[in-house]
Coordinates of N, CA and C in Angstrom, one line a residue:
M1 N 0.8 -1.2 0.0 CA 0.0 0.0 0.0 C 0.9 1.2 0.0
G2 N 0.6 2.2 -0.8 CA 1.4 3.4 -1.0 C 1.1 4.4 0.1
F3 N 1.9 5.5 0.1 CA 1.8 6.6 1.1 C 0.4 7.2 1.0
S4 N 0.0 7.6 -0.2 CA -1.3 8.3 -0.4 C -2.5 7.4 0.0
S5 N -2.5 6.2 -0.4 CA -3.6 5.3 -0.1 C -3.7 5.0 1.4
T6 N -2.5 4.9 2.0 CA -2.5 4.7 3.5 C -3.1 6.0 4.2
I7 N -2.6 7.2 3.8 CA -3.1 8.4 4.4 C -4.6 8.5 4.2
N8 N -5.1 8.2 3.1 CA -6.5 8.4 2.8 C -7.4 7.4 3.6
T9 N -6.8 6.5 4.3 CA -7.6 5.6 5.2 C -7.8 6.2 6.6
I10 N -7.2 7.3 6.9 CA -7.3 8.0 8.2 C -8.4 9.0 8.1
P11 N -9.4 8.9 9.0 CA -10.5 9.9 9.0 C -9.9 11.3 9.3
N12 N -10.5 12.3 8.7 CA -10.2 13.7 8.9 C -8.7 14.1 8.5
L13 N -8.1 13.3 7.7 CA -6.8 13.6 7.2 C -6.8 13.3 5.7
K14 N -6.5 14.3 4.9 CA -6.5 14.1 3.4 C -5.3 14.9 2.8
I15 N -4.9 14.4 1.7 CA -3.8 15.0 1.0 C -4.5 16.0 0.0
T16 N -4.1 17.3 0.2 CA -4.7 18.3 -0.7 C -3.8 18.6 -1.9
H17 N -2.5 18.5 -1.7 CA -1.6 18.8 -2.8 C -0.4 17.9 -2.8
T18 N 0.2 17.6 -3.9 CA 1.4 16.9 -4.0 C 2.4 17.7 -4.8
I19 N 3.6 17.7 -4.4 CA 4.7 18.4 -5.2 C 5.8 17.4 -5.4
Q20 N 6.3 17.3 -6.6 CA 7.4 16.4 -6.9 C 8.7 17.1 -6.8
G21 N 9.7 16.5 -6.2 CA 11.0 17.0 -6.1 C 12.0 16.0 -6.5
N22 N 13.3 16.5 -6.5 CA 14.4 15.6 -6.9 C 15.3 15.3 -5.7
W23 N 14.8 15.3 -4.5 CA 15.5 15.0 -3.3 C 16.3 16.2 -2.8
E24 N 16.4 17.3 -3.5 CA 17.1 18.5 -3.0 C 16.1 19.6 -2.6
A25 N 16.6 20.5 -1.7 CA 15.7 21.5 -1.1 C 15.1 22.4 -2.2
N26 N 16.0 22.8 -3.2 CA 15.5 23.8 -4.2 C 14.5 23.2 -5.1
S27 N 14.4 21.9 -5.2 CA 13.5 21.3 -6.2 C 12.0 21.5 -5.9
I28 N 11.7 21.9 -4.6 CA 10.3 22.0 -4.3 C 9.9 23.5 -4.0
K29 N 10.9 24.3 -3.9 CA 10.7 25.7 -3.4 C 9.8 26.5 -4.2
E30 N 10.0 26.6 -5.5 CA 9.2 27.4 -6.4 C 7.7 27.0 -6.4
T31 N 7.5 25.7 -6.5 CA 6.1 25.2 -6.5 C 5.4 25.4 -5.2
L32 N 6.1 25.1 -4.1 CA 5.5 25.3 -2.8 C 5.2 26.8 -2.5
N33 N 6.1 27.7 -2.9 CA 5.9 29.1 -2.8 C 4.7 29.5 -3.6
N34 N 4.5 29.1 -4.8 CA 3.3 29.4 -5.6 C 2.1 28.9 -4.9
L35 N 2.1 27.7 -4.4 CA 1.0 27.1 -3.8 C 0.6 27.9 -2.5
L36 N 1.5 28.2 -1.7 CA 1.2 29.0 -0.5 C 0.7 30.4 -0.8
S37 N 1.2 30.9 -1.9 CA 0.7 32.3 -2.3 C -0.8 32.3 -2.6
K38 N -1.3 31.1 -3.1 CA -2.7 31.0 -3.4 C -3.5 30.5 -2.3
N39 N -3.0 29.6 -1.4 CA -3.7 29.0 -0.4 C -2.7 28.6 0.7
N40 N -2.8 29.2 1.9 CA -1.9 28.9 2.9 C -2.5 28.1 4.1
N41 N -3.7 27.5 3.8 CA -4.4 26.7 4.7 C -3.8 25.3 4.7
V42 N -2.6 25.1 5.3 CA -1.9 23.9 5.4 C -1.6 23.6 6.8
D43 N -1.8 22.3 7.2 CA -1.4 21.9 8.6 C -0.1 21.2 8.6
Y44 N 0.1 20.3 7.7 CA 1.3 19.4 7.7 C 1.9 19.4 6.3
I45 N 3.2 19.2 6.2 CA 3.9 18.9 5.0 C 4.8 17.7 5.3
F46 N 4.7 16.7 4.4 CA 5.5 15.5 4.5 C 6.4 15.5 3.3
C47 N 7.7 15.4 3.6 CA 8.7 15.3 2.5 C 9.5 14.0 2.6
H48 N 9.8 13.5 1.4 CA 10.4 12.2 1.4 C 11.9 12.2 1.8
N49 N 12.4 13.3 2.1 CA 13.8 13.4 2.8 C 13.9 14.7 3.5
D50 N 14.9 14.8 4.4 CA 15.0 16.0 5.3 C 15.6 17.2 4.5
R51 N 16.3 17.0 3.4 CA 16.7 18.2 2.6 C 15.5 18.9 2.0
M52 N 14.6 18.2 1.4 CA 13.4 18.8 0.9 C 12.6 19.4 2.0
A53 N 12.6 18.8 3.2 CA 11.8 19.3 4.4 C 12.4 20.6 4.8
L54 N 13.7 20.8 4.8 CA 14.4 22.0 5.1 C 14.0 23.1 4.0
G55 N 14.0 22.7 2.8 CA 13.5 23.7 1.7 C 12.1 24.1 2.0
A56 N 11.2 23.2 2.4 CA 9.8 23.5 2.7 C 9.8 24.5 3.9
W57 N 10.6 24.3 4.9 CA 10.6 25.2 6.1 C 11.1 26.6 5.6
E58 N 12.0 26.7 4.8 CA 12.5 28.0 4.3 C 11.4 28.8 3.6
I59 N 10.6 28.1 2.8 CA 9.5 28.7 2.1 C 8.4 29.1 3.1
L60 N 8.1 28.2 4.1 CA 7.1 28.5 5.1 C 7.6 29.8 5.9
K61 N 8.9 29.9 6.2 CA 9.4 31.0 6.9 C 9.2 32.3 6.1
H62 N 9.4 32.2 4.8 CA 9.2 33.3 3.9 C 7.7 33.8 4.0
H63 N 6.8 32.9 4.2 CA 5.3 33.2 4.3 C 4.9 33.4 5.8
N64 N 5.8 33.4 6.7 CA 5.5 33.5 8.1 C 4.6 32.4 8.6
L65 N 4.8 31.2 8.1 CA 4.0 30.1 8.5 C 4.8 29.0 9.2
E66 N 6.1 29.3 9.4 CA 6.9 28.2 10.0 C 6.5 27.7 11.4
Q67 N 5.8 28.5 12.1 CA 5.3 28.1 13.4 C 3.9 27.4 13.3
K68 N 3.2 27.6 12.2 CA 1.8 27.1 12.0 C 1.8 25.7 11.4
V69 N 2.7 25.5 10.5 CA 2.7 24.2 9.7 C 3.8 23.3 10.2
N70 N 3.4 22.0 10.5 CA 4.3 21.0 10.9 C 4.9 20.3 9.7
I71 N 6.2 20.1 9.8 CA 6.9 19.4 8.7 C 7.5 18.1 9.2
I72 N 7.2 17.0 8.4 CA 7.8 15.7 8.7 C 8.7 15.4 7.6
G73 N 10.0 15.0 7.9 CA 10.9 14.6 6.9 C 11.2 13.1 7.0
V74 N 12.1 12.6 6.2 CA 12.6 11.3 6.2 C 14.1 11.2 6.1
D75 N 14.8 10.5 6.8 CA 16.2 10.1 6.8 C 16.7 10.0 8.2
G76 N 16.4 11.1 9.0 CA 16.9 11.0 10.4 C 18.3 10.9 10.6
L77 N 19.1 11.6 9.7 CA 20.5 11.5 9.8 C 21.0 12.4 11.0
N78 N 22.1 11.9 11.6 CA 22.6 12.6 12.7 C 23.7 13.7 12.2
G79 N 24.0 14.7 12.9 CA 25.0 15.6 12.5 C 24.4 17.0 12.3
P80 N 25.2 18.0 12.0 CA 24.7 19.4 12.0 C 23.7 19.7 10.9
N81 N 23.7 18.9 9.8 CA 22.8 19.2 8.7 C 21.8 18.0 8.5
G82 N 21.6 17.3 9.6 CA 20.7 16.1 9.5 C 19.4 16.4 10.1
G83 N 18.5 15.5 9.8 CA 17.1 15.6 10.3 C 16.9 15.6 11.8
I84 N 17.8 14.9 12.5 CA 17.7 14.9 13.9 C 18.0 16.2 14.5
Q85 N 19.0 16.9 14.0 CA 19.3 18.3 14.4 C 18.2 19.2 14.0
Y86 N 17.5 19.0 12.9 CA 16.4 19.9 12.5 C 15.3 19.8 13.4
V87 N 15.0 18.6 13.9 CA 14.0 18.4 14.9 C 14.4 19.1 16.2
K88 N 15.6 18.9 16.7 CA 16.1 19.6 17.9 C 15.9 21.1 17.8
D89 N 16.2 21.6 16.6 CA 16.2 23.0 16.4 C 14.7 23.6 16.1
G90 N 13.8 22.7 16.1 CA 12.4 23.1 15.9 C 12.0 23.4 14.4
I91 N 12.9 23.0 13.5 CA 12.6 23.2 12.1 C 11.6 22.2 11.6
L92 N 11.8 20.9 12.0 CA 10.9 19.8 11.6 C 10.2 19.4 12.9
K93 N 9.0 19.0 12.7 CA 8.2 18.4 13.8 C 8.7 17.0 14.1
A94 N 9.1 16.3 13.0 CA 9.6 14.9 13.2 C 10.4 14.5 11.9
T95 N 11.2 13.5 12.1 CA 11.9 12.9 11.0 C 11.8 11.4 11.1
V96 N 11.6 10.7 10.1 CA 11.5 9.2 10.1 C 12.9 8.7 9.9
Y97 N 13.4 7.9 10.9 CA 14.7 7.3 10.8 C 14.7 6.3 9.7
Y98 N 15.7 6.5 8.8 CA 15.8 5.6 7.6 C 17.3 5.3 7.5
P99 N 17.7 4.1 8.0 CA 19.1 3.8 8.0 C 19.7 3.8 6.6
T100 N 20.9 4.2 6.5 CA 21.5 4.4 5.2 C 22.1 3.1 4.6
G101 N 22.3 2.1 5.5 CA 22.9 0.8 5.0 C 24.4 0.9 4.9
G102 N 25.0 1.9 5.5 CA 26.5 2.1 5.3 C 27.3 0.9 5.9
N103 N 26.9 0.4 7.0 CA 27.6 -0.8 7.6 C 27.6 -1.9 6.6
E104 N 26.4 -2.2 6.1 CA 26.3 -3.3 5.1 C 27.1 -3.1 3.9
A105 N 27.1 -1.9 3.4 CA 27.9 -1.6 2.2 C 29.4 -1.8 2.4
I106 N 29.9 -1.4 3.6 CA 31.3 -1.6 3.9 C 31.6 -3.1 4.0
T107 N 30.7 -3.8 4.7 CA 30.9 -5.3 4.9 C 30.9 -6.0 3.5
Y108 N 30.0 -5.6 2.6 CA 30.0 -6.2 1.3 C 31.3 -5.8 0.5
A109 N 31.7 -4.6 0.6 CA 32.9 -4.2 -0.1 C 34.1 -5.0 0.4
I110 N 34.3 -5.2 1.7 CA 35.4 -6.0 2.2 C 35.2 -7.5 1.7
D111 N 34.0 -8.0 1.7 CA 33.8 -9.4 1.2 C 34.2 -9.5 -0.3
I112 N 33.9 -8.4 -1.1 CA 34.3 -8.5 -2.5 C 35.8 -8.4 -2.7
I113 N 36.4 -7.6 -1.9 CA 37.9 -7.5 -1.9 C 38.5 -8.8 -1.5
D114 N 37.9 -9.4 -0.6 CA 38.4 -10.7 -0.1 C 38.1 -11.9 -1.0
G115 N 37.3 -11.6 -2.1 CA 37.0 -12.6 -3.0 C 35.9 -13.6 -2.6
K116 N 35.1 -13.2 -1.6 CA 34.0 -14.0 -1.2 C 32.8 -13.9 -2.1
K117 N 32.1 -15.0 -2.3 CA 30.9 -15.0 -3.1 C 29.8 -14.4 -2.4
L118 N 29.1 -13.5 -3.0 CA 27.9 -12.8 -2.4 C 26.6 -13.4 -2.9
I119 N 25.7 -13.4 -2.0 CA 24.3 -13.9 -2.4 C 23.5 -12.6 -2.8
K120 N 23.0 -12.7 -4.0 CA 22.2 -11.5 -4.5 C 20.8 -11.5 -3.8
T121 N 20.5 -10.4 -3.2 CA 19.2 -10.3 -2.6 C 18.5 -9.0 -3.1
T122 N 17.2 -9.1 -3.4 CA 16.4 -8.0 -3.8 C 15.3 -7.8 -2.9
Y123 N 15.1 -6.6 -2.4 CA 14.0 -6.3 -1.5 C 12.9 -5.5 -2.2

């Protein structure tokens, strides 16, 4: 079940607009700015990563809506430019922790260097 179909099963919650981005903050700014210029009756913004969520917050701030609209991102990376810090700073309401798989990638790289046969897995 996809994001939209899952959200639509929740009473009193509906998706009113969707904006496509390319995972970078700037990819959603112009469209979101235009949307908020016409209708700023928004309660939540969900972004598929924390960089786009930061871009949404910047546009909300431009419209003086950063305290009214709750933003949820995805990635939950730690560090000064990560979603966890954005939550601590009050920029995002929440971030969904999405592990990067870095440990597995390093383990697989070492196995390849060591000549081990890897089992191909698709999820």
